Amino acid sequence: VKIAIDDFGSGYSNFIRIIRLKPYYLKIDGSLIKNIDKDNNSYEIVKSIIAFSKTLNIKTIAEYVHSEEIFNLLLELGVDEFQGYYFGTKKGKIVISNVTEPYGANTADIVSIAIALNGEDVQWKAHIPYENIDGLIEALNKAKNLKK
């Protein structure tokens, strides 16, 4: 079982919960991300969250990534995965492959999915166990149907 803490940086999410729960993912709250390019306090808090997470081998996900500037800033800070409007506004290329390094040779049961908005450079990726692919496809089809 992999645990994710959502909306970290707001409400009851705090560093003590990270230590107690030992999550696999930490989703950084959009309220910290949306003005990170203009608000130095948000920048420093996010930078600290990422450093803390990397020390504990926790993957970080940034919510509310709505511009290329914010995406590039978060990429430089070392965020692992991204969510937001910026990724939904352009047509891109989806690449699927088996996971290789740095995850090691014992990952044959995991598929790596990457999205390259410009068709070349990967901007988002996820690693999903093959046993969950049907659920992912179902969720994507539901999202597609909502758009119609």
PDB file of C-alpha atoms in Angstrom:
ATOM      1  CA  VAL A   1       0.000   0.000   0.000  1.00  0.00           C
ATOM      2  CA  LYS A   2       1.295   3.429  -0.937  1.00  0.00           C
ATOM      3  CA  ILE A   3       0.108   6.455   1.007  1.00  0.00           C
ATOM      4  CA  ALA A   4      -0.241   9.946  -0.447  1.00  0.00           C
ATOM      5  CA  ILE A   5      -0.804  13.079   1.611  1.00  0.00           C
ATOM      6  CA  ASP A   6      -2.934  15.548  -0.345  1.00  0.00           C
ATOM      7  CA  ASP A   7      -2.937  19.355   0.010  1.00  0.00           C
ATOM      8  CA  PHE A   8       0.252  19.447   2.061  1.00  0.00           C
ATOM      9  CA  GLY A   9       0.915  22.912   3.383  1.00  0.00           C
ATOM     10  CA  SER A  10      -2.692  23.670   4.315  1.00  0.00           C
ATOM     11  CA  GLY A  11      -5.146  22.553   6.972  1.00  0.00           C
ATOM     12  CA  TYR A  12      -4.030  19.653   9.132  1.00  0.00           C
ATOM     13  CA  SER A  13      -1.182  18.547   6.868  1.00  0.00           C
ATOM     14  CA  ASN A  14       2.115  19.005   8.679  1.00  0.00           C
ATOM     15  CA  PHE A  15       5.607  17.567   9.032  1.00  0.00           C
ATOM     16  CA  ILE A  16       4.673  15.426  12.056  1.00  0.00           C
ATOM     17  CA  ARG A  17       2.047  13.638   9.932  1.00  0.00           C
ATOM     18  CA  ILE A  18       4.727  12.882   7.350  1.00  0.00           C
ATOM     19  CA  ILE A  19       6.944  11.287   9.961  1.00  0.00           C
ATOM     20  CA  ARG A  20       4.058   9.242  11.390  1.00  0.00           C
ATOM     21  CA  LEU A  21       2.461   8.154   8.103  1.00  0.00           C
ATOM     22  CA  LYS A  22       5.630   7.736   6.002  1.00  0.00           C
ATOM     23  CA  PRO A  23       3.840   8.491   2.724  1.00  0.00           C
ATOM     24  CA  TYR A  24       5.081   7.559  -0.731  1.00  0.00           C
ATOM     25  CA  TYR A  25       3.699  10.784  -2.264  1.00  0.00           C
ATOM     26  CA  LEU A  26       3.326  14.295  -0.928  1.00  0.00           C
ATOM     27  CA  LYS A  27       1.057  16.578  -2.950  1.00  0.00           C
ATOM     28  CA  ILE A  28       1.983  20.203  -2.351  1.00  0.00           C
ATOM     29  CA  ASP A  29      -1.126  22.355  -1.959  1.00  0.00           C
ATOM     30  CA  GLY A  30      -2.050  24.585  -4.889  1.00  0.00           C
ATOM     31  CA  SER A  31      -2.295  27.627  -2.620  1.00  0.00           C
ATOM     32  CA  LEU A  32       1.506  27.479  -2.262  1.00  0.00           C
ATOM     33  CA  ILE A  33       2.122  26.783  -5.941  1.00  0.00           C
ATOM     34  CA  LYS A  34      -0.135  29.271  -7.722  1.00  0.00           C
ATOM     35  CA  ASN A  35       1.975  32.366  -6.917  1.00  0.00           C
ATOM     36  CA  ILE A  36       5.320  30.721  -6.250  1.00  0.00           C
ATOM     37  CA  ASP A  37       6.914  32.796  -9.016  1.00  0.00           C
ATOM     38  CA  LYS A  38       5.891  36.058  -7.297  1.00  0.00           C
ATOM     39  CA  ASP A  39       5.681  35.201  -3.590  1.00  0.00           C
ATOM     40  CA  ASN A  40       9.058  34.563  -1.944  1.00  0.00           C
ATOM     41  CA  ASN A  41       7.416  33.072   1.163  1.00  0.00           C
ATOM     42  CA  SER A  42       5.621  30.443  -0.947  1.00  0.00           C
ATOM     43  CA  TYR A  43       8.853  29.761  -2.817  1.00  0.00           C
ATOM     44  CA  GLU A  44      10.838  29.173   0.381  1.00  0.00           C
ATOM     45  CA  ILE A  45       8.131  26.988   1.941  1.00  0.00           C
ATOM     46  CA  VAL A  46       7.861  24.825  -1.184  1.00  0.00           C
ATOM     47  CA  LYS A  47      11.647  24.607  -1.422  1.00  0.00           C
ATOM     48  CA  SER A  48      11.745  23.361   2.196  1.00  0.00           C
ATOM     49  CA  ILE A  49       8.956  20.834   1.608  1.00  0.00           C
ATOM     50  CA  ILE A  50      10.817  19.421  -1.402  1.00  0.00           C
ATOM     51  CA  ALA A  51      14.143  19.205   0.476  1.00  0.00           C
ATOM     52  CA  PHE A  52      12.483  17.515   3.459  1.00  0.00           C
ATOM     53  CA  SER A  53      10.682  15.070   1.172  1.00  0.00           C
ATOM     54  CA  LYS A  54      13.812  14.167  -0.763  1.00  0.00           C
ATOM     55  CA  THR A  55      15.660  13.471   2.482  1.00  0.00           C
ATOM     56  CA  LEU A  56      12.922  10.975   3.429  1.00  0.00           C
ATOM     57  CA  ASN A  57      12.633   9.517  -0.116  1.00  0.00           C
ATOM     58  CA  ILE A  58       9.099  10.844  -0.570  1.00  0.00           C
ATOM     59  CA  LYS A  59       7.970  11.727  -4.107  1.00  0.00           C
ATOM     60  CA  THR A  60       6.542  15.238  -4.481  1.00  0.00           C
ATOM     61  CA  ILE A  61       3.616  16.292  -6.654  1.00  0.00           C
ATOM     62  CA  ALA A  62       2.864  19.960  -7.319  1.00  0.00           C
ATOM     63  CA  GLU A  63      -0.794  20.915  -7.728  1.00  0.00           C
ATOM     64  CA  TYR A  64      -2.084  23.991  -9.601  1.00  0.00           C
ATOM     65  CA  VAL A  65       0.714  24.166 -12.165  1.00  0.00           C
ATOM     66  CA  HIS A  66      -0.912  26.647 -14.517  1.00  0.00           C
ATOM     67  CA  SER A  67       1.958  28.189 -16.510  1.00  0.00           C
ATOM     68  CA  GLU A  68       5.244  27.282 -18.140  1.00  0.00           C
ATOM     69  CA  GLU A  69       7.089  29.667 -15.782  1.00  0.00           C
ATOM     70  CA  ILE A  70       5.759  27.904 -12.690  1.00  0.00           C
ATOM     71  CA  PHE A  71       6.388  24.481 -14.226  1.00  0.00           C
ATOM     72  CA  ASN A  72      10.034  25.381 -14.978  1.00  0.00           C
ATOM     73  CA  LEU A  73      10.539  26.841 -11.503  1.00  0.00           C
ATOM     74  CA  LEU A  74       9.172  23.689  -9.860  1.00  0.00           C
ATOM     75  CA  LEU A  75      11.257  21.506 -12.149  1.00  0.00           C
ATOM     76  CA  GLU A  76      14.378  23.393 -11.025  1.00  0.00           C
ATOM     77  CA  LEU A  77      13.362  22.907  -7.382  1.00  0.00           C
ATOM     78  CA  GLY A  78      13.160  19.159  -7.967  1.00  0.00           C
ATOM     79  CA  VAL A  79       9.430  18.382  -7.904  1.00  0.00           C
ATOM     80  CA  ASP A  80       8.856  14.826  -9.148  1.00  0.00           C
ATOM     81  CA  GLU A  81       5.371  15.066 -10.677  1.00  0.00           C
ATOM     82  CA  PHE A  82       2.959  17.808 -11.691  1.00  0.00           C
ATOM     83  CA  GLN A  83      -0.764  18.496 -11.986  1.00  0.00           C
ATOM     84  CA  GLY A  84      -2.582  21.494 -13.327  1.00  0.00           C
ATOM     85  CA  TYR A  85      -4.129  23.498 -16.115  1.00  0.00           C
ATOM     86  CA  TYR A  86      -0.803  23.949 -17.898  1.00  0.00           C
ATOM     87  CA  PHE A  87      -0.803  20.262 -18.831  1.00  0.00           C
ATOM     88  CA  GLY A  88      -4.362  20.262 -20.095  1.00  0.00           C
ATOM     89  CA  THR A  89      -4.108  23.148 -22.536  1.00  0.00           C
ATOM     90  CA  LYS A  90      -1.853  21.667 -25.199  1.00  0.00           C
ATOM     91  CA  LYS A  91      -1.868  18.531 -27.296  1.00  0.00           C
ATOM     92  CA  GLY A  92       1.120  16.344 -26.719  1.00  0.00           C
ATOM     93  CA  LYS A  93       2.457  12.863 -26.988  1.00  0.00           C
ATOM     94  CA  ILE A  94       1.959  10.037 -24.498  1.00  0.00           C
ATOM     95  CA  VAL A  95       4.854   7.608 -24.142  1.00  0.00           C
ATOM     96  CA  ILE A  96       4.481   4.242 -22.398  1.00  0.00           C
ATOM     97  CA  SER A  97       7.358   1.956 -21.421  1.00  0.00           C
ATOM     98  CA  ASN A  98       8.521  -0.453 -18.767  1.00  0.00           C
ATOM     99  CA  VAL A  99      10.209   1.203 -15.810  1.00  0.00           C
ATOM    100  CA  THR A 100      13.993   1.150 -15.826  1.00  0.00           C
ATOM    101  CA  GLU A 101      16.533   2.948 -13.660  1.00  0.00           C
ATOM    102  CA  PRO A 102      16.440   4.420 -11.055  1.00  0.00           C
ATOM    103  CA  TYR A 103      13.778   1.941  -9.983  1.00  0.00           C
ATOM    104  CA  GLY A 104      15.886  -1.140 -10.685  1.00  0.00           C
ATOM    105  CA  ALA A 105      15.523  -4.466 -12.430  1.00  0.00           C
ATOM    106  CA  ASN A 106      12.709  -5.801 -10.215  1.00  0.00           C
ATOM    107  CA  THR A 107      10.052  -3.521 -11.654  1.00  0.00           C
ATOM    108  CA  ALA A 108       8.678  -5.693 -14.460  1.00  0.00           C
ATOM    109  CA  ASP A 109       5.189  -5.336 -12.959  1.00  0.00           C
ATOM    110  CA  ILE A 110       5.204  -1.529 -13.318  1.00  0.00           C
ATOM    111  CA  VAL A 111       4.475   0.555 -16.410  1.00  0.00           C
ATOM    112  CA  SER A 112       5.876   4.048 -16.859  1.00  0.00           C
ATOM    113  CA  ILE A 113       3.587   6.599 -18.513  1.00  0.00           C
ATOM    114  CA  ALA A 114       5.044   9.896 -19.658  1.00  0.00           C
ATOM    115  CA  ILE A 115       3.445  12.904 -21.310  1.00  0.00           C
ATOM    116  CA  ALA A 116       5.458  15.166 -23.560  1.00  0.00           C
ATOM    117  CA  LEU A 117       3.431  18.270 -24.328  1.00  0.00           C
ATOM    118  CA  ASN A 118       5.730  19.363 -27.118  1.00  0.00           C
ATOM    119  CA  GLY A 119       6.071  15.802 -28.405  1.00  0.00           C
ATOM    120  CA  GLU A 120       9.663  15.452 -27.205  1.00  0.00           C
ATOM    121  CA  ASP A 121      10.470  16.574 -23.638  1.00  0.00           C
ATOM    122  CA  VAL A 122       8.691  14.726 -20.827  1.00  0.00           C
ATOM    123  CA  GLN A 123       6.798  17.124 -18.557  1.00  0.00           C
ATOM    124  CA  TRP A 124       4.857  14.590 -16.473  1.00  0.00           C
ATOM    125  CA  LYS A 125       5.306  10.936 -15.674  1.00  0.00           C
ATOM    126  CA  ALA A 126       3.767   8.303 -13.462  1.00  0.00           C
ATOM    127  CA  HIS A 127       4.689   4.742 -12.578  1.00  0.00           C
ATOM    128  CA  ILE A 128       1.687   2.454 -12.269  1.00  0.00           C
ATOM    129  CA  PRO A 129       1.483  -1.266 -11.460  1.00  0.00           C
ATOM    130  CA  TYR A 130       0.146  -3.216 -14.443  1.00  0.00           C
ATOM    131  CA  GLU A 131      -2.663  -4.533 -12.220  1.00  0.00           C
ATOM    132  CA  ASN A 132      -4.031  -0.953 -11.974  1.00  0.00           C
ATOM    133  CA  ILE A 133      -4.006  -0.157 -15.697  1.00  0.00           C
ATOM    134  CA  ASP A 134      -7.656  -1.135 -16.246  1.00  0.00           C
ATOM    135  CA  GLY A 135      -8.685   1.251 -13.462  1.00  0.00           C
ATOM    136  CA  LEU A 136      -6.565   4.004 -15.003  1.00  0.00           C
ATOM    137  CA  ILE A 137      -8.122   3.461 -18.435  1.00  0.00           C
ATOM    138  CA  GLU A 138     -11.602   3.547 -16.892  1.00  0.00           C
ATOM    139  CA  ALA A 139     -10.802   6.816 -15.084  1.00  0.00           C
ATOM    140  CA  LEU A 140      -9.386   8.370 -18.268  1.00  0.00           C
ATOM    141  CA  ASN A 141     -12.482   7.352 -20.235  1.00  0.00           C
ATOM    142  CA  LYS A 142     -14.724   8.917 -17.576  1.00  0.00           C
ATOM    143  CA  ALA A 143     -12.707  12.143 -17.755  1.00  0.00           C
ATOM    144  CA  LYS A 144     -12.897  12.088 -21.554  1.00  0.00           C
ATOM    145  CA  ASN A 145     -16.676  11.607 -21.460  1.00  0.00           C
ATOM    146  CA  LEU A 146     -17.095  14.508 -19.025  1.00  0.00           C
ATOM    147  CA  LYS A 147     -15.458  16.772 -21.606  1.00  0.00           C
ATOM    148  CA  LYS A 148     -18.104  15.927 -24.260  1.00  0.00           C
TER     149      LYS A 148
END
